[in-house]
PDB file of C-alpha atoms in Angstrom:
ATOM      1  CA  UNK C   1      20.336   4.237  -4.290  1.00 53.00           C
ATOM      2  CA  UNK C   2      19.732   1.243  -1.985  1.00 47.00           C
ATOM      3  CA  UNK C   3      22.538   2.454   0.288  1.00 47.00           C
ATOM      4  CA  UNK C   4      20.917   5.898   0.431  1.00 46.00           C
ATOM      5  CA  UNK C   5      17.561   4.360   1.370  1.00 47.00           C
ATOM      6  CA  UNK C   6      19.259   2.338   4.140  1.00 46.00           C
ATOM      7  CA  UNK C   7      20.996   5.420   5.520  1.00 44.00           C
ATOM      8  CA  UNK C   8      17.747   7.402   5.541  1.00 47.00           C
ATOM      9  CA  UNK C   9      15.849   4.593   7.256  1.00 47.00           C
ATOM     10  CA  UNK C  10      18.531   4.197   9.930  1.00 46.00           C
ATOM     11  CA  UNK C  11      18.676   7.934  10.675  1.00 46.00           C
ATOM     12  CA  UNK C  12      14.906   8.319  10.828  1.00 46.00           C
ATOM     13  CA  UNK C  13      14.419   5.315  13.063  1.00 48.00           C
ATOM     14  CA  UNK C  14      16.926   6.849  15.452  1.00 45.00           C
ATOM     15  CA  UNK C  15      15.168  10.237  15.383  1.00 45.00           C
ATOM     16  CA  UNK C  16      11.755   8.629  15.685  1.00 45.00           C
ATOM     17  CA  UNK C  17      12.746   6.476  18.643  1.00 46.00           C
ATOM     18  CA  UNK C  18      14.407   9.403  20.379  1.00 45.00           C
ATOM     19  CA  UNK C  19      11.341  11.588  19.836  1.00 44.00           C
ATOM     20  CA  UNK C  20       9.019   8.909  21.142  1.00 43.00           C
ATOM     21  CA  UNK C  21      11.037   8.719  24.348  1.00 45.00           C
ATOM     22  CA  UNK C  22      10.957  12.506  24.798  1.00 43.00           C
ATOM     23  CA  UNK C  23       7.987  14.229  26.407  1.00 42.00           C
ATOM     24  CA  UNK C  24       7.552  17.862  25.443  1.00 40.00           C
ATOM     25  CA  UNK C  25       5.206  18.808  28.254  1.00 44.00           C
ATOM     26  CA  UNK C  26       4.892  15.566  30.223  1.00 47.00           C
ATOM     27  CA  UNK C  27       1.389  14.973  28.868  1.00 59.00           C
ATOM     28  CA  UNK C  28       1.399  13.173  25.526  1.00 70.00           C
ATOM     29  CA  UNK C  29       3.805  11.311  23.283  1.00 86.00           C
ATOM     30  CA  UNK C  30       3.025   8.342  21.030  1.00 90.00           C
ATOM     31  CA  UNK C  31       4.692   6.244  18.367  1.00 94.00           C
ATOM     32  CA  UNK C  32       2.520   4.617  15.711  1.00 96.00           C
ATOM     33  CA  UNK C  33       2.377   2.404  12.668  1.00 97.00           C
ATOM     34  CA  UNK C  34       0.360   3.623   9.685  1.00 97.00           C
ATOM     35  CA  UNK C  35      -0.710   2.582   6.229  1.00 97.00           C
ATOM     36  CA  UNK C  36      -2.970   3.854   3.498  1.00 98.00           C
ATOM     37  CA  UNK C  37      -3.915   4.214  -0.135  1.00 98.00           C
ATOM     38  CA  UNK C  38      -2.587   6.890  -2.469  1.00 98.00           C
ATOM     39  CA  UNK C  39      -3.711   8.579  -5.669  1.00 98.00           C
ATOM     40  CA  UNK C  40      -0.641   9.948  -7.444  1.00 98.00           C
ATOM     41  CA  UNK C  41      -0.210  12.226 -10.457  1.00 98.00           C
ATOM     42  CA  UNK C  42       2.446  14.447 -12.032  1.00 98.00           C
ATOM     43  CA  UNK C  43       1.193  17.903 -12.954  1.00 97.00           C
ATOM     44  CA  UNK C  44       3.015  18.713 -16.187  1.00 97.00           C
ATOM     45  CA  UNK C  45       2.516  20.160 -19.666  1.00 95.00           C
ATOM     46  CA  UNK C  46       5.130  17.800 -21.127  1.00 94.00           C
ATOM     47  CA  UNK C  47       3.115  14.583 -20.848  1.00 96.00           C
ATOM     48  CA  UNK C  48      -0.534  13.556 -20.878  1.00 97.00           C
ATOM     49  CA  UNK C  49      -0.964  11.958 -17.450  1.00 98.00           C
ATOM     50  CA  UNK C  50      -3.735  10.383 -15.400  1.00 97.00           C
ATOM     51  CA  UNK C  51      -3.592   9.572 -11.704  1.00 98.00           C
ATOM     52  CA  UNK C  52      -3.332   5.984 -10.479  1.00 98.00           C
ATOM     53  CA  UNK C  53      -3.578   4.197  -7.141  1.00 98.00           C
ATOM     54  CA  UNK C  54      -0.724   3.075  -4.915  1.00 98.00           C
ATOM     55  CA  UNK C  55      -0.003   2.715  -1.210  1.00 97.00           C
ATOM     56  CA  UNK C  56       2.125   3.980   1.665  1.00 97.00           C
ATOM     57  CA  UNK C  57       3.179   2.484   4.993  1.00 98.00           C
ATOM     58  CA  UNK C  58       5.505   3.552   7.747  1.00 97.00           C
ATOM     59  CA  UNK C  59       6.186   4.902  11.201  1.00 96.00           C
ATOM     60  CA  UNK C  60       5.053   8.110  12.852  1.00 96.00           C
ATOM     61  CA  UNK C  61       5.443   9.828  16.218  1.00 95.00           C
ATOM     62  CA  UNK C  62       3.178  12.469  17.681  1.00 93.00           C
ATOM     63  CA  UNK C  63       4.368  14.496  20.653  1.00 91.00           C
ATOM     64  CA  UNK C  64       2.807  17.332  22.609  1.00 90.00           C
ATOM     65  CA  UNK C  65       4.727  20.544  21.924  1.00 88.00           C
ATOM     66  CA  UNK C  66       2.962  23.665  23.215  1.00 88.00           C
ATOM     67  CA  UNK C  67      -0.614  24.220  24.323  1.00 88.00           C
ATOM     68  CA  UNK C  68      -2.786  22.683  21.549  1.00 91.00           C
ATOM     69  CA  UNK C  69       0.121  22.067  19.188  1.00 93.00           C
ATOM     70  CA  UNK C  70       1.801  18.720  18.501  1.00 94.00           C
ATOM     71  CA  UNK C  71       4.843  17.846  16.427  1.00 95.00           C
ATOM     72  CA  UNK C  72       4.716  14.839  14.075  1.00 96.00           C
ATOM     73  CA  UNK C  73       7.775  13.037  12.745  1.00 94.00           C
ATOM     74  CA  UNK C  74       7.310  10.404  10.065  1.00 95.00           C
ATOM     75  CA  UNK C  75       9.130   7.837   7.960  1.00 97.00           C
ATOM     76  CA  UNK C  76       7.020   6.342   5.181  1.00 97.00           C
ATOM     77  CA  UNK C  77       7.583   4.005   2.271  1.00 98.00           C
ATOM     78  CA  UNK C  78       5.679   4.731  -0.931  1.00 97.00           C
ATOM     79  CA  UNK C  79       4.760   2.631  -3.946  1.00 98.00           C
ATOM     80  CA  UNK C  80       3.291   5.191  -6.360  1.00 98.00           C
ATOM     81  CA  UNK C  81       1.803   4.769  -9.819  1.00 98.00           C
ATOM     82  CA  UNK C  82       0.868   7.200 -12.585  1.00 98.00           C
ATOM     83  CA  UNK C  83      -0.512   6.668 -16.088  1.00 98.00           C
ATOM     84  CA  UNK C  84       1.144   8.402 -19.039  1.00 98.00           C
ATOM     85  CA  UNK C  85      -0.358   8.286 -22.534  1.00 98.00           C
ATOM     86  CA  UNK C  86       1.842   6.450 -25.033  1.00 98.00           C
ATOM     87  CA  UNK C  87       1.506   4.428 -28.239  1.00 96.00           C
ATOM     88  CA  UNK C  88       3.192   1.344 -29.653  1.00 96.00           C
ATOM     89  CA  UNK C  89       3.964   3.126 -32.938  1.00 92.00           C
ATOM     90  CA  UNK C  90       3.420   6.667 -34.183  1.00 87.00           C
ATOM     91  CA  UNK C  91       0.352   5.433 -36.093  1.00 88.00           C
ATOM     92  CA  UNK C  92      -1.124   3.447 -33.180  1.00 92.00           C
ATOM     93  CA  UNK C  93      -3.905   4.570 -30.870  1.00 94.00           C
ATOM     94  CA  UNK C  94      -2.568   5.996 -27.618  1.00 94.00           C
ATOM     95  CA  UNK C  95      -3.249   4.185 -24.367  1.00 96.00           C
ATOM     96  CA  UNK C  96      -2.523   4.610 -20.668  1.00 97.00           C
ATOM     97  CA  UNK C  97       0.844   3.113 -19.746  1.00 98.00           C
ATOM     98  CA  UNK C  98       1.397   2.687 -16.017  1.00 98.00           C
ATOM     99  CA  UNK C  99       4.669   3.933 -14.556  1.00 98.00           C
ATOM    100  CA  UNK C 100       5.800   3.306 -10.996  1.00 98.00           C
ATOM    101  CA  UNK C 101       7.979   4.988  -8.388  1.00 97.00           C
ATOM    102  CA  UNK C 102       9.240   3.536  -5.113  1.00 97.00           C
ATOM    103  CA  UNK C 103      10.216   6.079  -2.486  1.00 97.00           C
ATOM    104  CA  UNK C 104      11.049   6.836   1.129  1.00 98.00           C
ATOM    105  CA  UNK C 105       9.617  10.026   2.616  1.00 98.00           C
ATOM    106  CA  UNK C 106      10.676  11.902   5.734  1.00 97.00           C
ATOM    107  CA  UNK C 107       8.235  14.438   7.157  1.00 97.00           C
ATOM    108  CA  UNK C 108       8.031  16.962   9.980  1.00 96.00           C
ATOM    109  CA  UNK C 109       4.538  18.348  10.551  1.00 97.00           C
ATOM    110  CA  UNK C 110       3.020  20.821  12.952  1.00 97.00           C
ATOM    111  CA  UNK C 111      -0.386  19.740  14.236  1.00 96.00           C
ATOM    112  CA  UNK C 112      -3.114  21.822  15.832  1.00 96.00           C
ATOM    113  CA  UNK C 113      -5.555  19.915  18.029  1.00 94.00           C
ATOM    114  CA  UNK C 114      -9.095  21.115  17.335  1.00 94.00           C
ATOM    115  CA  UNK C 115     -10.746  18.639  19.722  1.00 92.00           C
ATOM    116  CA  UNK C 116      -8.180  17.376  22.201  1.00 84.00           C
ATOM    117  CA  UNK C 117      -6.439  14.281  20.857  1.00 81.00           C
ATOM    118  CA  UNK C 118      -9.442  13.375  18.680  1.00 90.00           C
ATOM    119  CA  UNK C 119      -9.360  15.839  15.779  1.00 95.00           C
ATOM    120  CA  UNK C 120      -6.418  17.805  14.397  1.00 96.00           C
ATOM    121  CA  UNK C 121      -5.105  19.526  11.303  1.00 97.00           C
ATOM    122  CA  UNK C 122      -1.493  19.168  10.166  1.00 97.00           C
ATOM    123  CA  UNK C 123       0.870  20.912   7.788  1.00 98.00           C
ATOM    124  CA  UNK C 124       4.568  20.904   7.065  1.00 98.00           C
ATOM    125  CA  UNK C 125       7.410  19.904   4.748  1.00 98.00           C
ATOM    126  CA  UNK C 126       8.637  16.508   3.660  1.00 98.00           C
ATOM    127  CA  UNK C 127      11.540  15.088   1.680  1.00 98.00           C
ATOM    128  CA  UNK C 128      10.895  12.291  -0.832  1.00 98.00           C
ATOM    129  CA  UNK C 129      13.822  10.146  -1.967  1.00 98.00           C
ATOM    130  CA  UNK C 130      12.570   8.107  -4.893  1.00 97.00           C
ATOM    131  CA  UNK C 131      13.538   5.633  -7.571  1.00 97.00           C
ATOM    132  CA  UNK C 132      13.396   6.040 -11.325  1.00 97.00           C
ATOM    133  CA  UNK C 133      10.053   6.303 -13.116  1.00 97.00           C
ATOM    134  CA  UNK C 134       9.789   2.802 -14.562  1.00 97.00           C
ATOM    135  CA  UNK C 135       7.265   0.784 -16.523  1.00 97.00           C
ATOM    136  CA  UNK C 136       6.793  -2.830 -17.574  1.00 96.00           C
ATOM    137  CA  UNK C 137       9.442  -3.984 -20.038  1.00 96.00           C
ATOM    138  CA  UNK C 138       6.826  -4.630 -22.703  1.00 96.00           C
ATOM    139  CA  UNK C 139       6.063  -0.882 -22.794  1.00 97.00           C
ATOM    140  CA  UNK C 140       9.626   0.486 -22.654  1.00 97.00           C
ATOM    141  CA  UNK C 141       9.719   1.183 -26.405  1.00 96.00           C
ATOM    142  CA  UNK C 142       6.265   2.751 -26.547  1.00 97.00           C
ATOM    143  CA  UNK C 143       6.350   6.320 -27.879  1.00 96.00           C
ATOM    144  CA  UNK C 144       5.167   8.991 -25.465  1.00 96.00           C
ATOM    145  CA  UNK C 145       2.030  10.740 -26.698  1.00 95.00           C
ATOM    146  CA  UNK C 146       2.838  14.089 -28.300  1.00 91.00           C
ATOM    147  CA  UNK C 147       6.263  12.954 -29.522  1.00 93.00           C
ATOM    148  CA  UNK C 148       7.513  10.950 -32.492  1.00 92.00           C
ATOM    149  CA  UNK C 149      10.604   9.216 -31.079  1.00 92.00           C
ATOM    150  CA  UNK C 150      10.639   9.770 -27.294  1.00 94.00           C
ATOM    151  CA  UNK C 151      10.108   6.397 -25.632  1.00 95.00           C
ATOM    152  CA  UNK C 152       8.904   5.332 -22.204  1.00 96.00           C
ATOM    153  CA  UNK C 153      12.397   4.112 -21.304  1.00 96.00           C
ATOM    154  CA  UNK C 154      13.912   7.519 -22.050  1.00 95.00           C
ATOM    155  CA  UNK C 155      11.831   9.337 -19.440  1.00 96.00           C
ATOM    156  CA  UNK C 156      12.736   7.155 -16.461  1.00 96.00           C
ATOM    157  CA  UNK C 157      15.591   9.272 -15.034  1.00 96.00           C
ATOM    158  CA  UNK C 158      13.510  11.767 -13.084  1.00 97.00           C
ATOM    159  CA  UNK C 159      14.845  13.720 -10.093  1.00 97.00           C
ATOM    160  CA  UNK C 160      15.581  11.403  -7.167  1.00 97.00           C
ATOM    161  CA  UNK C 161      15.202  13.930  -4.327  1.00 97.00           C
ATOM    162  CA  UNK C 162      12.067  16.065  -4.132  1.00 98.00           C
ATOM    163  CA  UNK C 163      10.665  18.579  -1.668  1.00 98.00           C
ATOM    164  CA  UNK C 164       7.004  18.216  -0.730  1.00 98.00           C
ATOM    165  CA  UNK C 165       4.447  20.319   1.161  1.00 98.00           C
ATOM    166  CA  UNK C 166       1.773  18.434   3.145  1.00 98.00           C
ATOM    167  CA  UNK C 167      -1.594  19.424   4.596  1.00 98.00           C
ATOM    168  CA  UNK C 168      -3.845  16.944   6.333  1.00 98.00           C
ATOM    169  CA  UNK C 169      -6.584  16.071   8.788  1.00 97.00           C
ATOM    170  CA  UNK C 170      -6.533  13.372  11.475  1.00 97.00           C
ATOM    171  CA  UNK C 171      -9.454  12.168  13.578  1.00 96.00           C
ATOM    172  CA  UNK C 172     -10.330   9.286  15.858  1.00 95.00           C
ATOM    173  CA  UNK C 173      -9.412   7.916  19.248  1.00 92.00           C
ATOM    174  CA  UNK C 174      -6.325   7.739  21.416  1.00 86.00           C
ATOM    175  CA  UNK C 175      -5.015   4.479  19.954  1.00 92.00           C
ATOM    176  CA  UNK C 176      -6.373   4.510  16.416  1.00 95.00           C
ATOM    177  CA  UNK C 177      -7.096   7.366  14.037  1.00 96.00           C
ATOM    178  CA  UNK C 178      -8.029   7.931  10.424  1.00 98.00           C
ATOM    179  CA  UNK C 179      -6.105  10.501   8.405  1.00 97.00           C
ATOM    180  CA  UNK C 180      -6.239  12.191   5.005  1.00 98.00           C
ATOM    181  CA  UNK C 181      -3.487  14.212   3.309  1.00 98.00           C
ATOM    182  CA  UNK C 182      -2.800  16.239   0.231  1.00 98.00           C
ATOM    183  CA  UNK C 183       0.815  16.530  -0.886  1.00 98.00           C
ATOM    184  CA  UNK C 184       2.274  18.797  -3.549  1.00 98.00           C
ATOM    185  CA  UNK C 185       5.840  18.781  -4.781  1.00 98.00           C
ATOM    186  CA  UNK C 186       7.411  22.232  -4.759  1.00 97.00           C
ATOM    187  CA  UNK C 187      10.468  20.983  -6.672  1.00 98.00           C
ATOM    188  CA  UNK C 188      10.605  19.856 -10.308  1.00 98.00           C
ATOM    189  CA  UNK C 189      10.296  16.070 -10.284  1.00 98.00           C
ATOM    190  CA  UNK C 190      11.065  15.932 -14.036  1.00 96.00           C
ATOM    191  CA  UNK C 191      14.209  18.044 -13.778  1.00 95.00           C
ATOM    192  CA  UNK C 192      16.434  14.982 -14.128  1.00 95.00           C
ATOM    193  CA  UNK C 193      15.263  14.617 -17.725  1.00 94.00           C
ATOM    194  CA  UNK C 194      16.790  17.985 -18.576  1.00 93.00           C
ATOM    195  CA  UNK C 195      20.244  16.446 -18.078  1.00 88.00           C
ATOM    196  CA  UNK C 196      19.586  13.547 -20.452  1.00 85.00           C
ATOM    197  CA  UNK C 197      20.188  15.401 -23.760  1.00 82.00           C
ATOM    198  CA  UNK C 198      17.056  13.922 -25.283  1.00 81.00           C
ATOM    199  CA  UNK C 199      17.340  14.442 -29.023  1.00 68.00           C
ATOM    200  CA  UNK C 200      13.716  15.003 -30.014  1.00 73.00           C
ATOM    201  CA  UNK C 201      13.047  18.100 -27.943  1.00 68.00           C
ATOM    202  CA  UNK C 202      14.971  21.042 -26.548  1.00 66.00           C
ATOM    203  CA  UNK C 203      12.144  22.127 -24.254  1.00 76.00           C
ATOM    204  CA  UNK C 204      12.570  22.038 -20.505  1.00 90.00           C
ATOM    205  CA  UNK C 205      10.760  19.287 -18.672  1.00 95.00           C
ATOM    206  CA  UNK C 206       8.835  20.498 -15.663  1.00 96.00           C
ATOM    207  CA  UNK C 207       6.416  18.714 -13.386  1.00 97.00           C
ATOM    208  CA  UNK C 208       5.209  18.678  -9.804  1.00 98.00           C
ATOM    209  CA  UNK C 209       3.986  15.636  -7.940  1.00 97.00           C
ATOM    210  CA  UNK C 210       0.423  15.671  -6.657  1.00 98.00           C
ATOM    211  CA  UNK C 211      -0.672  13.103  -4.114  1.00 98.00           C
ATOM    212  CA  UNK C 212      -3.846  12.343  -2.179  1.00 98.00           C
ATOM    213  CA  UNK C 213      -3.487   9.791   0.603  1.00 98.00           C
ATOM    214  CA  UNK C 214      -5.939   8.304   3.104  1.00 98.00           C
ATOM    215  CA  UNK C 215      -5.293   5.712   5.768  1.00 98.00           C
ATOM    216  CA  UNK C 216      -5.197   4.666   9.391  1.00 98.00           C
ATOM    217  CA  UNK C 217      -2.626   4.943  12.166  1.00 97.00           C
ATOM    218  CA  UNK C 218      -2.352   2.644  15.185  1.00 97.00           C
ATOM    219  CA  UNK C 219      -0.548   4.123  18.184  1.00 94.00           C
ATOM    220  CA  UNK C 220       1.411   1.714  20.336  1.00 89.00           C
TER     221      UNK C 220
END
């Protein structure tokens, strides 16, 4: 998995640098550094989840494409968290157990400039390459709420490659802007669990990631 992350980072840095050097209509092209906070959840009927905070940081390029339209390429690193209800024993009271995912996301967005380079809306697809869904070792043997033997450790092998749709809004000045995004996974992030032959249940696991992110970008 580390080798895959390295390959993705290398390829995207090449694409990003190339894009930043290209000028679509000789009027506007910027490369930027961005960071922000995230609120992540998994929309599923299999587990009782609650959203939790995380963060993202990465690189982005914005280039003029046609009339009021820009193209945005991005490479972002994510540290995401989600709470899943679990209990120490079947008889114990359930509690929120925090699970984490580390990921690298590649995105290609179309942007429409509402007010010049000061206010725009964006939308487009992204690819998230992520780690396992892991929790603190002290909670690995906790039983997932709604089950009698399924433990936190047994649900870590989620799908590692996920497709995402993004919509967002960006506003500010030429060199610094604030942005907000909503992301929804259109692939089944829990599909990897269906290959694990979990003994307690024969039901299919299905879930879609849901992510709200807000932050700031500084253009170089």
